[in-house]
Tab-separated table of C-alpha atoms and ligand atoms in Angstrom:
chain	number	residue	atom	x	y	z
E	1	MET	CA	-0.169	-0.320	-0.064
E	2	THR	CA	1.653	3.221	-1.455
E	3	THR	CA	-0.179	5.206	1.410
E	4	ARG	CA	0.672	3.765	4.433
E	5	ILE	CA	3.058	6.140	6.528
E	6	ILE	CA	6.482	4.960	7.293
E	7	ARG	CA	7.978	7.885	9.064
E	8	VAL	CA	6.395	10.879	10.876
E	9	HIS	CA	9.112	13.833	11.354
E	10	GLY	CA	8.517	16.868	13.419
E	11	ARG	CA	10.430	19.789	13.397
E	12	ARG	CA	10.464	23.482	15.382
E	13	ILE	CA	10.236	26.005	12.910
E	14	TRP	CA	9.011	29.991	13.219
E	15	ASP	CA	5.821	31.471	12.464
E	16	SER	CA	5.131	35.112	11.583
E	17	ARG	CA	5.044	36.788	14.913
E	18	GLY	CA	8.699	35.433	15.300
E	19	ARG	CA	7.569	32.668	17.668
E	20	PRO	CA	8.283	28.913	17.833
E	21	THR	CA	5.705	26.404	15.556
E	22	LEU	CA	5.629	22.973	14.865
E	23	GLU	CA	5.907	21.522	11.023
E	24	VAL	CA	5.231	17.932	10.362
E	25	GLU	CA	6.580	15.596	7.561
E	26	VAL	CA	4.473	12.491	6.983
E	27	THR	CA	6.306	10.102	4.734
E	28	THR	CA	4.338	7.282	2.953
E	29	ALA	CA	5.726	3.706	1.593
E	30	GLY	CA	5.303	4.993	-1.676
E	31	GLY	CA	7.667	7.500	-0.757
E	32	ALA	CA	5.592	10.541	-1.044
E	33	VAL	CA	6.024	13.134	1.607
E	34	GLY	CA	3.076	15.782	3.000
E	35	ARG	CA	4.115	18.700	5.444
E	36	ALA	CA	2.290	21.136	6.991
E	37	ALA	CA	2.724	23.339	9.859
E	38	ALA	CA	0.648	24.888	12.577
E	39	PRO	CA	-0.434	28.898	12.973
E	40	ALA	CA	-1.396	30.293	16.147
E	41	GLY	CA	-4.089	32.832	17.303
E	42	ALA	CA	-3.944	35.469	18.973
E	43	SER	CA	-7.541	36.976	19.459
E	44	THR	CA	-8.281	33.098	20.361
E	45	GLY	CA	-12.303	32.010	21.487
E	46	SER	CA	-11.729	30.254	24.903
E	47	GLY	CA	-13.777	27.006	23.356
E	48	GLU	CA	-10.557	26.130	20.779
E	49	ALA	CA	-8.416	23.373	21.323
E	50	VAL	CA	-5.504	24.532	23.059
E	51	ASP	CA	-1.548	24.510	21.774
E	52	LEU	CA	0.638	22.785	24.256
E	53	ARG	CA	3.510	25.705	24.855
E	54	ASP	CA	6.449	25.407	27.205
E	55	GLY	CA	5.955	28.091	29.475
E	56	GLY	CA	8.968	29.457	31.448
E	57	ALA	CA	10.772	32.840	30.348
E	58	ALA	CA	11.732	31.973	26.842
E	59	PHE	CA	9.573	33.581	23.711
E	60	GLY	CA	7.198	34.603	26.673
E	61	GLY	CA	6.216	30.851	27.374
E	62	ARG	CA	5.668	30.302	23.783
E	63	ASP	CA	8.289	27.872	23.126
E	64	VAL	CA	7.156	24.487	21.626
E	65	ARG	CA	9.741	21.876	22.772
E	66	ARG	CA	7.569	19.505	25.071
E	67	ALA	CA	5.074	19.400	22.009
E	68	LEU	CA	7.832	18.313	19.286
E	69	CYS	CA	8.666	15.299	21.935
E	70	GLY	CA	4.737	14.248	21.789
E	71	ILE	CA	5.475	14.149	18.282
E	72	GLU	CA	8.527	11.831	18.307
E	73	GLU	CA	7.450	9.915	21.063
E	74	GLU	CA	4.234	9.302	21.024
E	75	ILE	CA	2.461	10.560	17.383
E	76	ALA	CA	4.709	9.071	15.146
E	77	PRO	CA	4.686	5.521	17.114
E	78	ALA	CA	1.386	5.585	17.016
E	79	LEU	CA	0.625	6.845	12.950
E	80	VAL	CA	3.680	4.639	11.779
E	81	GLY	CA	1.838	1.731	10.054
E	82	ARG	CA	-1.264	3.669	9.502
E	83	ASP	CA	-3.045	4.324	6.254
E	84	ALA	CA	-2.746	8.103	4.941
E	85	ALA	CA	-5.630	8.020	2.806
E	86	ASP	CA	-7.952	7.148	5.457
E	87	GLN	CA	-7.887	10.734	7.454
E	88	GLU	CA	-10.472	10.006	9.470
E	89	ALA	CA	-8.817	7.180	11.031
E	90	VAL	CA	-6.012	9.174	11.462
E	91	ASP	CA	-7.697	11.728	13.196
E	92	GLY	CA	-9.569	9.706	15.202
E	93	LEU	CA	-6.150	8.451	16.721
E	94	LEU	CA	-4.498	11.697	17.475
E	95	VAL	CA	-8.412	12.107	19.156
E	96	ALA	CA	-7.777	9.190	21.405
E	97	LEU	CA	-4.090	9.425	21.721
E	98	ASP	CA	-4.130	12.900	23.445
E	99	GLY	CA	-7.270	11.787	25.308
E	100	THR	CA	-8.380	15.880	26.422
E	101	ALA	CA	-11.182	17.138	25.719
E	102	ASP	CA	-9.240	20.835	24.741
E	103	ARG	CA	-6.518	18.321	22.934
E	104	SER	CA	-3.952	20.143	25.709
E	105	ARG	CA	-1.965	16.929	26.196
E	106	LEU	CA	-0.224	16.654	22.928
E	107	GLY	CA	-1.412	19.930	21.726
E	108	ALA	CA	-3.782	20.870	19.278
E	109	ASN	CA	-1.178	22.767	17.533
E	110	ALA	CA	0.988	18.903	17.159
E	111	LEU	CA	-2.571	17.521	16.193
E	112	VAL	CA	-3.071	20.170	13.108
E	113	ALA	CA	0.024	19.985	11.248
E	114	THR	CA	0.285	16.370	11.872
E	115	SER	CA	-3.715	15.980	10.434
E	116	MET	CA	-2.687	18.657	7.593
E	117	ALA	CA	0.886	17.096	7.232
E	118	VAL	CA	-1.024	13.628	6.511
E	119	ALA	CA	-3.822	14.693	4.165
E	120	ARG	CA	-0.550	16.291	1.794
E	121	ALA	CA	1.201	13.216	1.769
E	122	ALA	CA	-1.744	10.697	1.064
E	123	ALA	CA	-2.609	13.545	-2.012
E	124	ALA	CA	1.123	13.626	-2.728
E	125	ALA	CA	0.730	9.392	-2.472
E	126	THR	CA	-2.091	9.226	-4.970
E	127	GLY	CA	-0.091	11.606	-7.126
E	128	LEU	CA	-3.028	14.696	-7.397
E	129	PRO	CA	-2.833	18.397	-5.578
E	130	LEU	CA	-4.738	18.149	-2.034
E	131	TRP	CA	-7.648	20.390	-3.329
E	132	ARG	CA	-8.069	18.235	-6.033
E	133	ARG	CA	-7.800	15.245	-3.464
E	134	LEU	CA	-10.582	16.319	-1.329
E	135	ALA	CA	-12.782	17.477	-3.723
E	136	GLY	CA	-13.500	13.653	-4.819
E	137	GLY	CA	-16.680	13.771	-7.293
E	138	GLY	CA	-19.024	16.265	-7.280
E	139	GLY	CA	-19.639	19.750	-8.528
E	140	GLU	CA	-17.873	22.434	-10.348
E	141	LEU	CA	-14.860	23.608	-8.064
E	142	ARG	CA	-14.426	26.967	-7.724
E	143	LEU	CA	-11.723	29.672	-6.061
E	144	PRO	CA	-12.969	31.090	-3.140
E	145	LEU	CA	-13.664	34.893	-2.543
E	146	PRO	CA	-11.133	36.114	-1.094
E	147	GLU	CA	-11.931	38.419	2.261
E	148	ILE	CA	-8.932	40.520	2.184
E	149	GLN	CA	-7.525	43.064	5.429
E	150	VAL	CA	-6.492	46.693	5.258
E	151	PHE	CA	-6.367	48.105	8.422
E	152	GLY	CA	-5.364	45.822	11.409
E	153	GLY	CA	-6.563	46.195	14.975
E	154	GLY	CA	-7.063	44.874	18.193
E	155	ALA	CA	-4.623	42.214	19.152
E	156	HIS	CA	-3.301	42.028	15.915
E	157	ALA	CA	-1.795	46.180	16.411
E	158	GLY	CA	-1.666	46.797	19.905
E	159	GLY	CA	-5.594	47.808	20.523
E	160	ARG	CA	-4.908	50.958	17.808
E	161	LEU	CA	-8.383	49.971	16.680
E	162	ASP	CA	-10.908	48.801	18.705
E	163	ILE	CA	-11.995	46.347	16.060
E	164	GLN	CA	-9.720	43.714	14.696
E	165	ASP	CA	-9.938	43.348	11.025
E	166	VAL	CA	-11.138	46.025	8.701
E	167	MET	CA	-11.119	44.305	5.424
E	168	ALA	CA	-12.182	44.724	1.598
E	169	ILE	CA	-14.541	41.962	-0.158
E	170	ALA	CA	-14.718	42.684	-4.199
E	171	ILE	CA	-17.929	41.299	-4.493
E	172	GLY	CA	-18.000	42.089	-7.685
E	173	ALA	CA	-14.896	41.387	-9.482
E	174	PRO	CA	-15.095	38.746	-12.854
E	175	ASP	CA	-12.433	36.607	-11.400
E	176	TYR	CA	-10.047	35.556	-8.297
E	177	PRO	CA	-7.018	38.179	-9.810
E	178	THR	CA	-9.149	40.594	-10.205
E	179	ALA	CA	-10.145	40.432	-6.847
E	180	LEU	CA	-6.192	40.456	-5.784
E	181	ASP	CA	-5.640	43.152	-8.197
E	182	TRP	CA	-8.552	45.504	-7.002
E	183	THR	CA	-7.838	44.886	-3.363
E	184	ALA	CA	-4.030	45.438	-3.531
E	185	GLU	CA	-4.706	48.797	-5.133
E	186	ILE	CA	-7.230	49.686	-2.311
E	187	HIS	CA	-4.331	48.529	0.188
E	188	ARG	CA	-1.861	50.557	-1.803
E	189	ARG	CA	-4.178	53.813	-1.739
E	190	ALA	CA	-5.347	53.217	2.024
E	191	GLY	CA	-1.388	53.171	2.983
E	192	GLU	CA	-0.402	56.066	1.321
E	193	ALA	CA	-3.372	58.727	2.429
E	194	MET	CA	-2.390	57.213	5.808
E	195	ALA	CA	1.307	58.101	5.181
E	196	GLU	CA	0.189	61.346	3.689
E	197	ARG	CA	-1.512	62.034	6.883
E	198	GLY	CA	0.719	60.663	9.302
E	199	ARG	CA	-1.496	58.299	10.455
E	200	LEU	CA	0.642	55.369	9.586
E	201	CYS	CA	2.342	53.451	12.071
E	202	GLY	CA	3.233	50.309	9.853
E	203	VAL	CA	2.045	46.626	9.253
E	204	ALA	CA	0.050	44.750	11.900
E	205	ASP	CA	-0.357	40.950	12.653
E	206	GLU	CA	-1.731	40.105	9.098
E	207	GLY	CA	-0.524	42.340	6.532
E	208	GLY	CA	-3.132	45.535	7.218
E	209	TRP	CA	-1.733	48.905	7.976
E	210	TRP	CA	-1.298	49.871	11.445
E	211	PRO	CA	-3.392	52.811	11.667
E	212	ALA	CA	-3.553	56.204	14.176
E	213	PHE	CA	-7.613	56.772	14.039
E	214	ASP	CA	-9.033	58.512	16.830
E	215	THR	CA	-12.457	56.577	15.873
E	216	ASN	CA	-13.154	52.952	14.804
E	217	GLU	CA	-15.385	55.111	12.316
E	218	GLN	CA	-12.227	56.950	11.040
E	219	ALA	CA	-11.159	53.548	9.097
E	220	LEU	CA	-14.409	52.777	7.383
E	221	GLU	CA	-14.392	56.349	6.286
E	222	ALA	CA	-10.870	55.694	4.902
E	223	LEU	CA	-11.205	52.212	3.774
E	224	VAL	CA	-14.584	54.075	1.584
E	225	ARG	CA	-12.198	56.420	0.400
E	226	ALA	CA	-9.359	54.234	-0.631
E	227	ILE	CA	-11.744	51.791	-1.947
E	228	GLU	CA	-12.966	54.968	-4.288
E	229	ALA	CA	-9.424	56.549	-5.017
E	230	ALA	CA	-8.979	53.150	-6.697
E	231	GLY	CA	-11.368	53.757	-9.050
E	232	ARG	CA	-14.022	51.251	-7.604
E	233	VAL	CA	-17.264	51.720	-6.800
E	234	PRO	CA	-17.938	50.581	-3.084
E	235	GLY	CA	-20.692	48.627	-2.131
E	236	GLU	CA	-20.960	47.349	-5.854
E	237	GLU	CA	-17.166	46.093	-7.119
E	238	VAL	CA	-15.937	46.368	-3.512
E	239	ALA	CA	-17.461	45.933	0.161
E	240	ILE	CA	-16.616	46.037	3.595
E	241	ALA	CA	-16.179	43.118	6.003
E	242	LEU	CA	-15.571	43.626	9.477
E	243	ASP	CA	-14.246	41.530	12.496
E	244	VAL	CA	-15.401	43.202	15.411
E	245	ALA	CA	-13.904	40.357	17.786
E	246	ALA	CA	-15.705	41.620	20.328
E	247	SER	CA	-14.574	39.063	22.935
E	248	GLU	CA	-11.136	41.039	22.654
E	249	PHE	CA	-12.904	44.016	24.272
E	250	GLY	CA	-15.683	42.368	25.693
E	251	ARG	CA	-17.206	40.799	28.836
E	252	GLY	CA	-20.301	39.694	30.681
E	253	GLY	CA	-22.025	42.108	28.624
E	254	ARG	CA	-20.042	45.250	28.718
E	255	TYR	CA	-18.205	46.319	26.201
E	256	ARG	CA	-15.095	49.158	26.611
E	257	LEU	CA	-14.079	51.077	23.496
E	258	ARG	CA	-10.733	52.098	24.791
E	259	ARG	CA	-9.827	54.338	21.568
E	260	GLU	CA	-13.025	56.089	22.036
E	261	GLY	CA	-13.211	56.177	25.822
E	262	ARG	CA	-16.590	55.023	26.306
E	263	GLU	CA	-18.318	51.623	27.337
E	264	MET	CA	-21.230	50.619	26.561
E	265	ASP	CA	-23.738	47.331	27.039
E	266	GLY	CA	-24.491	44.857	24.069
E	267	ASP	CA	-27.196	46.801	22.775
E	268	GLY	CA	-25.627	49.857	22.819
E	269	LEU	CA	-22.850	47.872	20.504
E	270	CYS	CA	-25.246	46.296	18.426
E	271	THR	CA	-26.996	49.889	17.792
E	272	LEU	CA	-23.408	51.196	16.930
E	273	LEU	CA	-22.801	48.640	14.693
E	274	LEU	CA	-26.260	48.424	12.601
E	275	ASP	CA	-25.661	52.451	12.394
E	276	TRP	CA	-22.694	51.330	10.591
E	277	LEU	CA	-24.406	49.073	8.943
E	278	ARG	CA	-26.737	51.556	7.458
E	279	ARG	CA	-24.008	54.100	6.314
E	280	TYR	CA	-21.253	51.788	4.935
E	281	PRO	CA	-21.422	49.403	2.742
E	282	ILE	CA	-20.616	46.656	5.166
E	283	VAL	CA	-21.911	43.245	3.808
E	284	SER	CA	-19.999	41.121	6.755
E	285	ILE	CA	-19.436	41.087	10.282
E	286	GLU	CA	-17.740	39.179	11.918
E	287	ASP	CA	-17.977	38.175	16.043
E	288	PRO	CA	-20.228	41.498	16.011
E	289	LEU	CA	-20.630	40.661	20.377
E	290	ALA	CA	-18.744	38.750	22.519
E	291	GLU	CA	-18.638	34.640	22.769
E	292	ASP	CA	-20.150	35.117	26.384
E	293	ASP	CA	-23.077	37.284	25.037
E	294	ALA	CA	-24.886	34.472	22.636
E	295	ALA	CA	-28.406	36.399	23.153
E	296	THR	CA	-27.316	39.660	22.254
E	297	PHE	CA	-25.569	38.231	18.934
E	298	ALA	CA	-28.642	36.568	18.017
E	299	ALA	CA	-30.344	39.521	18.404
E	300	PHE	CA	-27.785	41.363	16.166
E	301	THR	CA	-28.000	38.501	13.796
E	302	ARG	CA	-31.784	39.402	13.635
E	303	ALA	CA	-31.769	43.213	13.207
E	304	ALA	CA	-28.615	42.804	10.842
E	305	GLY	CA	-31.012	41.190	8.035
E	306	PRO	CA	-30.712	38.008	6.051
E	307	ARG	CA	-28.296	39.507	2.972
E	308	VAL	CA	-25.440	40.647	5.684
E	309	GLN	CA	-23.287	37.879	6.555
E	310	VAL	CA	-23.105	37.576	10.734
E	311	VAL	CA	-20.082	35.293	11.261
E	312	ALA	CA	-19.091	33.439	14.124
E	313	ASP	CA	-15.451	32.782	15.301
E	314	ASP	CA	-15.016	33.323	19.006
E	315	LEU	CA	-18.682	31.744	19.297
E	316	ALA	CA	-18.706	28.923	16.699
E	317	VAL	CA	-14.615	27.818	17.506
E	318	SER	CA	-14.807	25.834	14.191
E	319	SER	CA	-16.614	23.194	16.034
E	320	ALA	CA	-19.397	20.943	14.979
E	321	GLY	CA	-21.294	21.201	18.441
E	322	ARG	CA	-20.879	24.761	18.709
E	323	VAL	CA	-22.371	25.555	15.462
E	324	ARG	CA	-25.129	23.952	15.889
E	325	GLU	CA	-25.805	25.265	19.268
E	326	ALA	CA	-25.139	28.635	17.728
E	327	ALA	CA	-27.418	28.317	15.117
E	328	ALA	CA	-30.036	27.100	17.711
E	329	ARG	CA	-30.199	30.559	19.475
E	330	GLY	CA	-30.336	32.412	15.615
E	331	ALA	CA	-26.531	33.358	16.115
E	332	GLY	CA	-24.828	34.086	12.820
E	333	ASN	CA	-25.294	32.566	9.731
E	334	THR	CA	-21.779	31.813	9.055
E	335	VAL	CA	-19.128	29.762	10.298
E	336	LEU	CA	-14.952	30.696	10.757
E	337	LEU	CA	-13.000	27.756	9.963
E	338	LYS	CA	-9.644	27.684	10.603
E	339	PRO	CA	-8.273	23.801	11.607
E	340	ASN	CA	-6.573	25.055	14.322
E	341	GLN	CA	-9.551	25.791	16.061
E	342	ALA	CA	-10.898	22.395	15.761
E	343	GLY	CA	-7.697	20.218	16.053
E	344	THR	CA	-7.867	18.177	12.891
E	345	LEU	CA	-8.779	18.082	9.307
E	346	SER	CA	-11.862	15.508	10.075
E	347	GLU	CA	-13.177	17.708	13.014
E	348	THR	CA	-12.878	20.770	10.721
E	349	ALA	CA	-14.645	19.178	8.093
E	350	ALA	CA	-17.640	18.250	10.263
E	351	ALA	CA	-17.794	22.296	11.912
E	352	LEU	CA	-18.533	22.626	7.587
E	353	GLU	CA	-20.730	19.820	7.278
E	354	ALA	CA	-22.874	20.964	10.401
E	355	ALA	CA	-22.995	24.719	8.902
E	356	ARG	CA	-24.404	23.374	5.799
E	357	ARG	CA	-27.056	21.425	6.749
E	358	LEU	CA	-28.114	24.190	8.795
E	359	GLY	CA	-27.926	26.613	6.034
E	360	TRP	CA	-24.776	27.856	7.001
E	361	ASN	CA	-22.170	29.983	5.233
E	362	ALA	CA	-18.390	29.062	5.665
E	363	ILE	CA	-15.305	30.864	5.582
E	364	VAL	CA	-11.829	29.335	5.247
E	365	SER	CA	-9.382	31.580	7.651
E	366	ALA	CA	-5.877	31.810	8.237
E	367	ARG	CA	-4.809	32.192	11.864
E	368	SER	CA	-2.507	35.957	12.675
E	369	GLY	CA	-0.039	34.076	13.678
E	370	GLU	CA	0.945	32.468	10.205
E	371	THR	CA	3.967	30.394	8.177
E	372	GLU	CA	4.256	29.912	4.367
E	373	ASP	CA	2.137	26.878	4.689
E	374	ALA	CA	-0.846	27.154	2.219
E	375	THR	CA	-2.732	23.966	2.840
E	376	ILE	CA	-5.923	26.259	3.472
E	377	VAL	CA	-6.132	27.260	0.225
E	378	HIS	CA	-6.332	23.628	-0.767
E	379	LEU	CA	-9.148	23.032	1.735
E	380	ALA	CA	-11.186	26.109	0.447
E	381	VAL	CA	-10.960	25.185	-3.138
E	382	GLY	CA	-11.363	20.936	-2.607
E	383	TRP	CA	-14.344	21.870	0.645
E	384	ARG	CA	-16.086	24.120	-1.704
E	385	VAL	CA	-15.795	26.744	0.844
E	386	PRO	CA	-17.157	29.796	-1.100
E	387	GLN	CA	-14.740	32.149	0.874
E	388	LEU	CA	-11.439	32.642	1.977
E	389	LYS	CA	-9.887	35.309	4.913
E	390	VAL	CA	-6.209	35.096	4.867
E	391	GLY	CA	-5.125	38.604	5.994
E	392	ALA	CA	-3.585	41.063	3.816
E	393	MET	CA	-1.820	41.096	0.570
E	394	MET	CA	1.533	41.671	2.448
E	395	ARG	CA	3.952	39.860	4.257
E	396	GLY	CA	4.736	36.155	2.809
E	397	GLU	CA	2.808	34.317	5.026
E	398	ARG	CA	-0.211	36.477	3.617
E	399	THR	CA	1.353	36.510	0.107
E	400	ALA	CA	1.695	32.441	0.471
E	401	LYS	CA	-1.783	31.651	0.362
E	402	TRP	CA	-2.987	34.779	-2.104
E	403	ASN	CA	-0.211	33.110	-4.429
E	404	GLU	CA	-1.305	29.319	-4.117
E	405	GLY	CA	-4.719	30.394	-5.115
E	406	LEU	CA	-3.538	31.938	-8.640
E	407	ARG	CA	-1.625	28.219	-8.803
E	408	ILE	CA	-4.520	26.514	-8.418
E	409	ALA	CA	-6.428	28.437	-10.747
E	410	GLU	CA	-4.155	27.334	-13.904
E	411	ALA	CA	-5.296	23.660	-13.203
E	412	LEU	CA	-9.264	24.378	-12.595
E	413	PRO	CA	-11.729	23.285	-14.999
E	414	ALA	CA	-13.697	26.715	-14.429
E	415	GLY	CA	-10.065	28.565	-14.260
E	416	ALA	CA	-9.766	31.805	-12.385
E	417	ALA	CA	-13.777	31.742	-11.564
E	418	LEU	CA	-15.069	33.147	-8.681
E	419	PRO	CA	-18.575	31.721	-6.886
E	420	SER	CA	-21.661	32.739	-7.765
E	421	PRO	CA	-22.699	36.063	-5.784
E	422	SER	CA	-25.827	33.551	-4.838
E	423	CYS	CA	-23.953	31.823	-2.564
E	424	PHE	CA	-23.530	34.754	-0.729
E	425	PRO	CA	-25.978	36.459	1.942
E	426	TRP	CA	-25.610	40.188	-0.068
E	427	GLY	CA	-25.843	38.686	-3.626
E	428	ARG	CA	-29.607	36.481	-2.992
E	429	SER	CA	-32.496	38.071	-3.808
L	1	2PG	C1	-9.653	35.898	13.220
L	1	2PG	C2	-8.107	35.824	13.251
L	1	2PG	C3	-7.794	36.079	12.123
L	1	2PG	P1	-6.897	35.369	15.660
L	1	2PG	O1	-9.832	36.022	14.579
L	1	2PG	O2	-10.492	35.502	12.893
L	1	2PG	O3	-7.972	37.450	11.773
L	1	2PG	O4	-7.117	36.247	14.242
L	1	2PG	O5	-5.794	34.425	14.207
L	1	2PG	O6	-5.821	35.985	15.837
L	1	2PG	O7	-7.824	34.445	15.581
L	2	MG	MG1	-12.197	36.304	14.200
């Protein structure tokens, strides 16, 4: 059997925040090698699978030597001899081996790198790119619509904005390369305008500009101006997506907008966001309320209406069970899928499946701490997820993903075509 695993090798490498992370290489009997690396979040949901980090003084306690030992001493011996082509069995074994509910014994970082490396090895062994192997039969494959960061904030930019991601979605772009072209120009224009006003501090964790705004709303105004300066029509060709990441500044129903020196309850935050929805071309809002405020999250989802994409990240943490709970409450209509929140690919796929059954949409997402690993692009294409969130078109760990999409486009029967507008809440009549 060419897909039999004969070697699992862990390696300590570096992520885009200059922190240690894990890479795993899986070799099969046929000589195929699959490699994948673990990303790391900064604004993590409390229900996420947990990384194993060393603690202590070095690298802020974030070293991964213990997790690396787990790969070499426990995961490798358990996986050797198993079939890389049976992803569910491999992932089930990883979960059982870890033995904890939150994956903290071996670490979600060890598990996700191994799980993705096994998938890549199985694809390599059968001579297929991963996206094609994941797709199996079924319908047409398209590249995902990019959700691209222009301004960073929150935990990714020292709290310079309260909201975390101010992003552009090229909803009117005819294809994937054009979506990148339009957004790159918007990103450039936004940076230029900020520099002219002396409001540019640098680049945030995901490659968006690290801005000096006085209010959160100034970021929305600046993005609309950048869209226009790039020659695009706001709301028709390019719209705004936000990740409010409200769990970062809200707890127990109170929300503190430090940038603006004001505090409000959940209803107050809803009112603020609904006002933005009326006045700016926003089509998507992620984590509008905190993870401990599901009732207000649901109230916001109802008030925003069916044409606005309301994305559950911290609330659903790529977990099938939590997607079901959120949907039962009416909190959100779209799930953000980050494999390391779940721990393994099979669990991430289960969250996608749960979302689909409930009529929810999905977005595959990178983390704020990334590597050059581009596996998530293959997941988005192969799993037919219509959107991808990776950060900006700057910083190598981000371009690694956007550029992988350009490569995949050359092999897709539909070329660089994007999903039909009817795949998205804002495109439905
Ligand atoms: C998010 C991600 C990406 P992090 O909140 O959606 O923007 O950030 O990886 O820090 O959780
Ligand atoms: Mg988020």
